[in-house]
Coordinates of C-alpha atoms in Angstrom, one line a residue:
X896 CA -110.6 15.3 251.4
X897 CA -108.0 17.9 249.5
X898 CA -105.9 15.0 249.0
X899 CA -108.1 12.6 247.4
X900 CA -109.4 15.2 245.2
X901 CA -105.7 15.9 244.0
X902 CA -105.7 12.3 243.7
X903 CA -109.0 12.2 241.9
X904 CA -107.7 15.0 239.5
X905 CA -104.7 13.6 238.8
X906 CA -106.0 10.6 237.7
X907 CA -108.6 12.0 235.2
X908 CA -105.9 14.3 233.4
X909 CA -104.0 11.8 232.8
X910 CA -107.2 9.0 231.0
X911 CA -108.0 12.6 229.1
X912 CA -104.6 12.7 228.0
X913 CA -104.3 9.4 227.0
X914 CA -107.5 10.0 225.0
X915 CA -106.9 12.9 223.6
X916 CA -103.9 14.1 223.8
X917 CA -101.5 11.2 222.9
X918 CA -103.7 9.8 219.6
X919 CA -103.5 13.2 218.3
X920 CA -99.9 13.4 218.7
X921 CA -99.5 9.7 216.9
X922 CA -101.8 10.9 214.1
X923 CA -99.3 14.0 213.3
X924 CA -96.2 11.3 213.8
X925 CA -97.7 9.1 211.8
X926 CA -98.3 11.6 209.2
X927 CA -94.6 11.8 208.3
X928 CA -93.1 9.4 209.5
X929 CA -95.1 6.1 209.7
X930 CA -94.3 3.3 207.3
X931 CA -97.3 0.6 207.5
X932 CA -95.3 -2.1 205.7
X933 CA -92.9 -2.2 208.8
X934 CA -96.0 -3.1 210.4
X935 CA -97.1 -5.5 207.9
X936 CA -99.9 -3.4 206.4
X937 CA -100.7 -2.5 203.0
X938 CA -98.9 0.7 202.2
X939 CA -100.7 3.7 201.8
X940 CA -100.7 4.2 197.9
X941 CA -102.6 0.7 198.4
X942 CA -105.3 2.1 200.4
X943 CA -109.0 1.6 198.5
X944 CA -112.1 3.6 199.2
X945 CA -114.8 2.4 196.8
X946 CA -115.3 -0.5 199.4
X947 CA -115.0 -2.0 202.9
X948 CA -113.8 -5.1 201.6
X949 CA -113.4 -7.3 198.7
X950 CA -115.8 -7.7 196.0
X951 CA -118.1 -11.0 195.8
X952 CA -116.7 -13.7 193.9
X953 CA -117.3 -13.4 189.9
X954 CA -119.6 -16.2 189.9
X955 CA -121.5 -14.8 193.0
X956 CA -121.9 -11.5 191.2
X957 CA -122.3 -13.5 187.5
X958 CA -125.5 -15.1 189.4
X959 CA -127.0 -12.1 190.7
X960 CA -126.4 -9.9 187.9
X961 CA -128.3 -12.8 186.0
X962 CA -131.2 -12.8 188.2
X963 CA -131.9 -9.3 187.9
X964 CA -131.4 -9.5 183.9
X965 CA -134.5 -12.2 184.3
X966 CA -136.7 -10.3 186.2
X967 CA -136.5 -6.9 184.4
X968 CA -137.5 -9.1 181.4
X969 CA -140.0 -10.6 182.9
X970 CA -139.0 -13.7 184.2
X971 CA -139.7 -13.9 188.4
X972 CA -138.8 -17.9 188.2
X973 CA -135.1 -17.3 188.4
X974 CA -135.7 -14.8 191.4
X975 CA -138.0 -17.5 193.3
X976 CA -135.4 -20.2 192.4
X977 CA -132.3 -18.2 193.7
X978 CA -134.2 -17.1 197.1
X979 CA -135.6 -20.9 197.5
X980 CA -132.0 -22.1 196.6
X981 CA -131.3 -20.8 200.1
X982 CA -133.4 -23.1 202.1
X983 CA -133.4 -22.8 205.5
X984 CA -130.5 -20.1 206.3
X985 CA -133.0 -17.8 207.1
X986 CA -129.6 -15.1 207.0
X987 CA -129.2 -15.8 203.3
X988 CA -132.5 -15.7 202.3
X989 CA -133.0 -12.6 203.8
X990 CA -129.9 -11.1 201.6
X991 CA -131.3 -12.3 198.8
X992 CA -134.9 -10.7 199.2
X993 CA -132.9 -8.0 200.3
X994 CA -131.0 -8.2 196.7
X995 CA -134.5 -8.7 195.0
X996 CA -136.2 -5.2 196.6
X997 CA -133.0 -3.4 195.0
X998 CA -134.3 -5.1 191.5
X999 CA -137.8 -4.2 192.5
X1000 CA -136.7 -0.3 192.7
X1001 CA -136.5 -0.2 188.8
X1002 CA -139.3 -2.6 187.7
X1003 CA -141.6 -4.3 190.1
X1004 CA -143.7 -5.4 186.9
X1005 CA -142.3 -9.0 187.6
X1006 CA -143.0 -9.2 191.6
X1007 CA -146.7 -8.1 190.6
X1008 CA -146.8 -11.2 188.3
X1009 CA -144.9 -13.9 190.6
X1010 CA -147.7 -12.7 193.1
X1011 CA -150.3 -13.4 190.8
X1012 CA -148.7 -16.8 189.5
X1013 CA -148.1 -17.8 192.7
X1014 CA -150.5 -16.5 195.3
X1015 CA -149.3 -18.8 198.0
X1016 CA -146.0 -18.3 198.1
X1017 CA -144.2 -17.0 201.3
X1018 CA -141.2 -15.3 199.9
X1019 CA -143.2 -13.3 197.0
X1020 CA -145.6 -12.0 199.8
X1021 CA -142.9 -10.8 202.4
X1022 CA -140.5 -9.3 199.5
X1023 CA -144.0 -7.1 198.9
X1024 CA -144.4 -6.4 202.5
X1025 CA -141.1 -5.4 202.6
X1026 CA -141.0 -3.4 199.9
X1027 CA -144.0 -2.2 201.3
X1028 CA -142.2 -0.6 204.4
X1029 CA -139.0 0.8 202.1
X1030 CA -141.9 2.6 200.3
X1031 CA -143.4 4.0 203.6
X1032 CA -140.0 5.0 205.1
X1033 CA -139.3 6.7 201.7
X1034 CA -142.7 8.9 202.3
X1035 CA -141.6 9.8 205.5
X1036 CA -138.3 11.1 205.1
X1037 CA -135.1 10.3 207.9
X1038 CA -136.4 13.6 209.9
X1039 CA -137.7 14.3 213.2
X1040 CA -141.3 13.2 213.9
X1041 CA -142.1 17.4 213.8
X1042 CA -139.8 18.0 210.6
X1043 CA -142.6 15.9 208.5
X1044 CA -146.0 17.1 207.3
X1045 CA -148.8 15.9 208.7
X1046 CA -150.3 14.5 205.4
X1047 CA -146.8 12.7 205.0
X1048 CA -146.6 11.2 208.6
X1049 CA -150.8 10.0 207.8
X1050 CA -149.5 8.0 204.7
X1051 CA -146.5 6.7 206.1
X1052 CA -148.5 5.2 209.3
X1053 CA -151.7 3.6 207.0
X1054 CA -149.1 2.1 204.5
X1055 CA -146.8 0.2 207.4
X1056 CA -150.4 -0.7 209.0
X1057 CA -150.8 -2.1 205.9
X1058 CA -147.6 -3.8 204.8
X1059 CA -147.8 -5.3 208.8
X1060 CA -151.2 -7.1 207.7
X1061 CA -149.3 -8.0 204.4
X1062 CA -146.5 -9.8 205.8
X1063 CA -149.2 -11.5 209.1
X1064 CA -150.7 -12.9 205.8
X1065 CA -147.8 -14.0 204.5
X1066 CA -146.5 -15.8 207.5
X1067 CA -149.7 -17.9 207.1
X1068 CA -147.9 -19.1 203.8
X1069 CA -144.9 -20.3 205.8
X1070 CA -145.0 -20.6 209.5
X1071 CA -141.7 -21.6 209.4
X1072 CA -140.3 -18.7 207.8
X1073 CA -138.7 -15.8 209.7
X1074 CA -139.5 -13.3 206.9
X1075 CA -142.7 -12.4 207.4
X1076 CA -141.7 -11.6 210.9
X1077 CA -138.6 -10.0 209.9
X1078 CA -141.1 -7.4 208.2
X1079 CA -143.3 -6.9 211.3
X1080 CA -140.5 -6.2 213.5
X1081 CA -139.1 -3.5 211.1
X1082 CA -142.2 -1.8 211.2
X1083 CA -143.3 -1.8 214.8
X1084 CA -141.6 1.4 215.4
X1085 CA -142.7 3.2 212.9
X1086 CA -146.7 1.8 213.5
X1087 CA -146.1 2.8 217.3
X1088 CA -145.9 -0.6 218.5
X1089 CA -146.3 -0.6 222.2
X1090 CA -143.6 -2.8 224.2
X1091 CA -146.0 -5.5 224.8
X1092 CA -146.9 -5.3 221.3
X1093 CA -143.6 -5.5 219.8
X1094 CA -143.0 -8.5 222.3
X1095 CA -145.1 -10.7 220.8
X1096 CA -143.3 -10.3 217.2
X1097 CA -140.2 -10.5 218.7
X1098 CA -140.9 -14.0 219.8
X1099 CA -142.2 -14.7 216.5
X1100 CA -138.8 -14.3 214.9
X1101 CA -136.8 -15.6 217.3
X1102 CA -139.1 -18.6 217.7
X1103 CA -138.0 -19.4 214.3
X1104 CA -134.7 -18.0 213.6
X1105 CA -133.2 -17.3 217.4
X1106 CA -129.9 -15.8 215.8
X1107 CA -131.5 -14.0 212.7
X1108 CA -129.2 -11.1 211.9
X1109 CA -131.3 -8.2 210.1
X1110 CA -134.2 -9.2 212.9
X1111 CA -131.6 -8.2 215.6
X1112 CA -130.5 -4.8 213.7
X1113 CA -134.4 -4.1 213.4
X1114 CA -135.0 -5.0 217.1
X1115 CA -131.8 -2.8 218.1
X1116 CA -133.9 0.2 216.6
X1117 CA -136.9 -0.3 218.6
X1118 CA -135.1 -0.5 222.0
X1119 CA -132.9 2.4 221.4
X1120 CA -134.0 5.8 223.0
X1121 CA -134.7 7.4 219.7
X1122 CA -137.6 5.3 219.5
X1123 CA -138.8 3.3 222.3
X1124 CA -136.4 2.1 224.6
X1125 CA -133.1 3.6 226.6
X1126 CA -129.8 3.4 225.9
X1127 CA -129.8 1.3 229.1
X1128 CA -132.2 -1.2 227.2
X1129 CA -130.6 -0.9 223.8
X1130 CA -127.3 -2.1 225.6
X1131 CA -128.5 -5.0 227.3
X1132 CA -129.9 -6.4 224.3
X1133 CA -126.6 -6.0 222.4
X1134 CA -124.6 -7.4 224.9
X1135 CA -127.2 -10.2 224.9
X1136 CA -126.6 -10.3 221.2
X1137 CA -122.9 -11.1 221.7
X1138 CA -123.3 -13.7 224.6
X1139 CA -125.5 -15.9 222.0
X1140 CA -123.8 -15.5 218.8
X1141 CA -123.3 -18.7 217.7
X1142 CA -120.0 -19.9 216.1
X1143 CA -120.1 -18.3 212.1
X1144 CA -122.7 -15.7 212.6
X1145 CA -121.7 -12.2 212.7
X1146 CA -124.6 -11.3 215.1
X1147 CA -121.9 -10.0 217.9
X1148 CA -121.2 -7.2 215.2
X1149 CA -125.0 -5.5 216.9
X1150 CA -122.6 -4.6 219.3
X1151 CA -121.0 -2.3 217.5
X1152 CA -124.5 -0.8 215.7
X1153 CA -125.2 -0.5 219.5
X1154 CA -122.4 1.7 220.0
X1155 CA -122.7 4.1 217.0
X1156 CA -126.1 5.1 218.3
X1157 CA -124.5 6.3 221.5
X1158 CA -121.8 8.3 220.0
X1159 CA -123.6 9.3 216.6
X1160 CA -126.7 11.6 217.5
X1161 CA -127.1 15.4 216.9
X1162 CA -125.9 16.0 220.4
X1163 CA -123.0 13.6 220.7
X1164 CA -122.8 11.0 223.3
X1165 CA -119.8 9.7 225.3
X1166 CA -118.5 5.8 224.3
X1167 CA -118.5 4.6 227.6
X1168 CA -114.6 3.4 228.0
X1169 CA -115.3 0.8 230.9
X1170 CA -114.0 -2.9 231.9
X1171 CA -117.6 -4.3 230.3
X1172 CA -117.1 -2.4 226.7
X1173 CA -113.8 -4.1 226.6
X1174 CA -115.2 -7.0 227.4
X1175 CA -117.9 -7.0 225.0
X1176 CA -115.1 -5.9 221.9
X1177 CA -112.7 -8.6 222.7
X1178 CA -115.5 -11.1 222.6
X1179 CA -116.9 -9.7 219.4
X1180 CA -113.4 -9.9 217.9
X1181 CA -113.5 -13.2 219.0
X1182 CA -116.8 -14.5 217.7
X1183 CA -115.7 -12.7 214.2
X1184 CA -112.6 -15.2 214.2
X1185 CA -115.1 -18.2 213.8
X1186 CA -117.0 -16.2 211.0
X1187 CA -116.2 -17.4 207.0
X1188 CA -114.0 -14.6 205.6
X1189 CA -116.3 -14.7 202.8
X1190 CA -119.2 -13.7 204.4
X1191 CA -120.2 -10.1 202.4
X1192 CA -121.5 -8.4 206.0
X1193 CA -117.6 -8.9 207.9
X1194 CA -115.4 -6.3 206.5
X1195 CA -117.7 -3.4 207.1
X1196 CA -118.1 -4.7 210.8
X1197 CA -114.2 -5.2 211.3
X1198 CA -114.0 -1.6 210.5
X1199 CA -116.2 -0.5 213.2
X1200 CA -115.1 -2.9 216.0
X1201 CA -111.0 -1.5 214.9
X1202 CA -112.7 1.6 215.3
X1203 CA -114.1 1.4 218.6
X1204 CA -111.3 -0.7 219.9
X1205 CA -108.8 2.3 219.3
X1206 CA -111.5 4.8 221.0
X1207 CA -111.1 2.5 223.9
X1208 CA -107.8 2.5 223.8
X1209 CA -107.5 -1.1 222.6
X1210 CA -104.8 -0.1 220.8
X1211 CA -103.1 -3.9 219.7
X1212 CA -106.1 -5.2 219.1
X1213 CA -106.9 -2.5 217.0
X1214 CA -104.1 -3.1 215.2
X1215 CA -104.8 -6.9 214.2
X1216 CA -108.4 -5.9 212.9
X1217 CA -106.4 -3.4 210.7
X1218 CA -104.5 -6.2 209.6
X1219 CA -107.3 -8.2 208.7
X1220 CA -109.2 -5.5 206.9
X1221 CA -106.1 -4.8 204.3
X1222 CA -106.4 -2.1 202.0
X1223 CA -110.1 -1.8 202.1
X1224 CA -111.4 1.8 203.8
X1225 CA -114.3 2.4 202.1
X1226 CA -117.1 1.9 205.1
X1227 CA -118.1 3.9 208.2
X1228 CA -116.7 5.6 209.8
X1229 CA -114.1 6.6 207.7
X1230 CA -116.4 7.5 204.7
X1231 CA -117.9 10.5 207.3
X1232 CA -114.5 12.1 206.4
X1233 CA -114.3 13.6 203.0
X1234 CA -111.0 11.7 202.4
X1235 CA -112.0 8.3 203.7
X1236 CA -108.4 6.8 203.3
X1237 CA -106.7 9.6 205.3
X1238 CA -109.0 9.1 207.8
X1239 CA -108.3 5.0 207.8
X1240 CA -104.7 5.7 207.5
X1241 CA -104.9 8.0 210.3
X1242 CA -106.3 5.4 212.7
X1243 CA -104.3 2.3 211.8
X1244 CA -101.4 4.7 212.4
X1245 CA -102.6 5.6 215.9
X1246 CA -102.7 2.2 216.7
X1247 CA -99.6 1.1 215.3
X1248 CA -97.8 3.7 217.1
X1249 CA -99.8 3.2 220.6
X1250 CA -99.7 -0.9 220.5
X1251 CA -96.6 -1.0 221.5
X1252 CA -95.1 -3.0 218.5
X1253 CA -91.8 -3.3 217.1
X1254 CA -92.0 -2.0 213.4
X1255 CA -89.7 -4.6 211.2
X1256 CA -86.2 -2.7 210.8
X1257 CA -86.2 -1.1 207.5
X1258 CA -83.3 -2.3 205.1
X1259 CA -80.5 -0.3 204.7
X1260 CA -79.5 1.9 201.8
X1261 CA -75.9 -0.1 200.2
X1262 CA -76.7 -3.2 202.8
X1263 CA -75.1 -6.2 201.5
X1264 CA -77.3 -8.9 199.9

């Protein structure tokens, strides 16, 4: 029995050394001495904060800057052309009602009158329910349950009770439409949906958009144990969320949300470094692969899965998301630091060192050309 303890100890100072110890002695090696272009990485006077990757296309941001311009002048065709101009990618639409609540935050004077206009339209009704639910949130504050007033917590409840029957009425409008569903499932927690309760909206949504990816983020909240589920139950359902992400969705990045809400809570919790989160990362990073490297929701997601990929001691693999981010730090969780590119260039350094890769030789000083 002595010896297998021995054994047993042995073993766990050395995985605490590799996770502590060694990255912490890469970070103060890389510090002076690491050179990312040997590694073919952008160098480090490169590095760019104010994003986590590269900015829409002019003509993307030329169209939505336009449709914004119409609305606060009181035009809400251009918005209900640009969200119908979507069709059925229910993932687009929803970023582009998405785009429309931001526009609705400084004059809603237009939504008001494309509801009025247009009474039966499914999109006007679930950008109101929606906006609806922002408003309740906004009421109630990101604190604890006991942090809010009473009054405050009795406002925010009868306004998602409300913006619920909103959006029921505007799937009416459009059975085939996701986003009235979209809605419901965001506010279940909040209205103390019961499981059984939020069941029957989750088959709603999936019922008509299986892979929706803001439906899964919303669902993710309800089954972790801050609300109404267990981290047991939160991770099933993300790990079900990567077996059926289909080829071009990012919906294998609810993974990594999973993960942030095990590590990021008041009192920290443990990533769990085990054969199945391995697993799961490598086939995220795979599933990202068959993802356009336009789409706007990727580089923030690449930063997270390089980032739980070097906590796992994934430390190549790490090393080729670094690669395909580029210069871009500006996105979780570097931006928790208050110098977000020391702490990027921190990790890709870590990895770079720990991956075992041969920097590029460096040129020498006189060499002949």
């Amino acid at each position: 029995m002595t010896t297998f303890l021995a054994v047993t100890f042995g073993v766990l100072l050395i995985v605490l050394y590799r996770l502590f110890v060694t990255p912490r002695r890469a970070a103060d090696w890389a510090e002076e001495h690491f050179v990312a272009s040997a590694y073919g990485l952008p160098p480090r006077e490169q590095l760019d904060p104010r994003r986590p990757g590269p900015p829409p296309p002019a003509h993307v941001a030329e169209e939505r800057q336009a449709v914004a311009d119409d609305a606060w002048e009181g035009d809400w065709r251009s918005a209900g052309r640009y969200v119908q101009a979507a069709g059925d990618d229910w993932d687009e639409r929803w970023a582009r009602l998405e785009l429309l609540q931001q526009v609705a935050r400084e004059d809603d004077a237009w939504l008001e009158a494309w509801r009025v206009a247009e009474p039966g339209n499914c999109d006007a009704a679930t950008l109101h329910a929606s906006i609806m639910v922002h408003r309740a949130w906004a009421i109630r504050g990101s604190g604890y349950a006991h942090e809010v007033m009473t009054s405050d917590m009795d406002r925010f409840r009868a306004m998602l009770s409300a913006a619920i029957e909103e959006a029921r009425q505007a799937a009416l409008l459009d059975p085939a439409n996701p986003g009235p569903w979209v809605v419901m499932v965001t506010a279940a927690r909040g209205a103390r949906y019961g499981r059984a309760q939020f069941e029957q909206l989750w088959e709603g949504l999936i019922a008509r958009a299986p892979h929706h990816y803001e439906g899964h983020w919303q669902a993710l909240q309800y089954w972790c144990a801050k609300w109404f589920g267990s981290d047991r139950r939160m991770m099933r359902f993300a790990r079900q969320a990567v077996r059926k992400a289909p080829p071009g969705s990012p919906l294998a990045g609810i993974y990594l949300h999973a993960l942030n809400e095990l590590v990021d809570r008041p009192v920290g919790g443990a990533l769990p470094i085990t054969p199945m989160t391995r697993q799961m990362l490598k086939r995220t990073a795979s599933s990202f692969d068959q993802v356009a490297p336009d789409d706007e929701r990727l580089p923030a997601l690449r930063h997270l899965l390089a980032h739980y990929m070097l906590r796992s001691m994934m430390y190549a693999p790490a090393l080729e998301q670094f690669h395909l981010i580029g210069p871009w730090c500006g996105a979780q969780p570097w931006r928790q630091d208050e110098n977000p590119a020391r702490a990027f260039e921190a990790a890709r350094d870590t990895a770079a060192k720990l991956s075992g890769t041969r920097p590029a030789p460096r040129p020498q000083v006189g060499a002949a050309r």
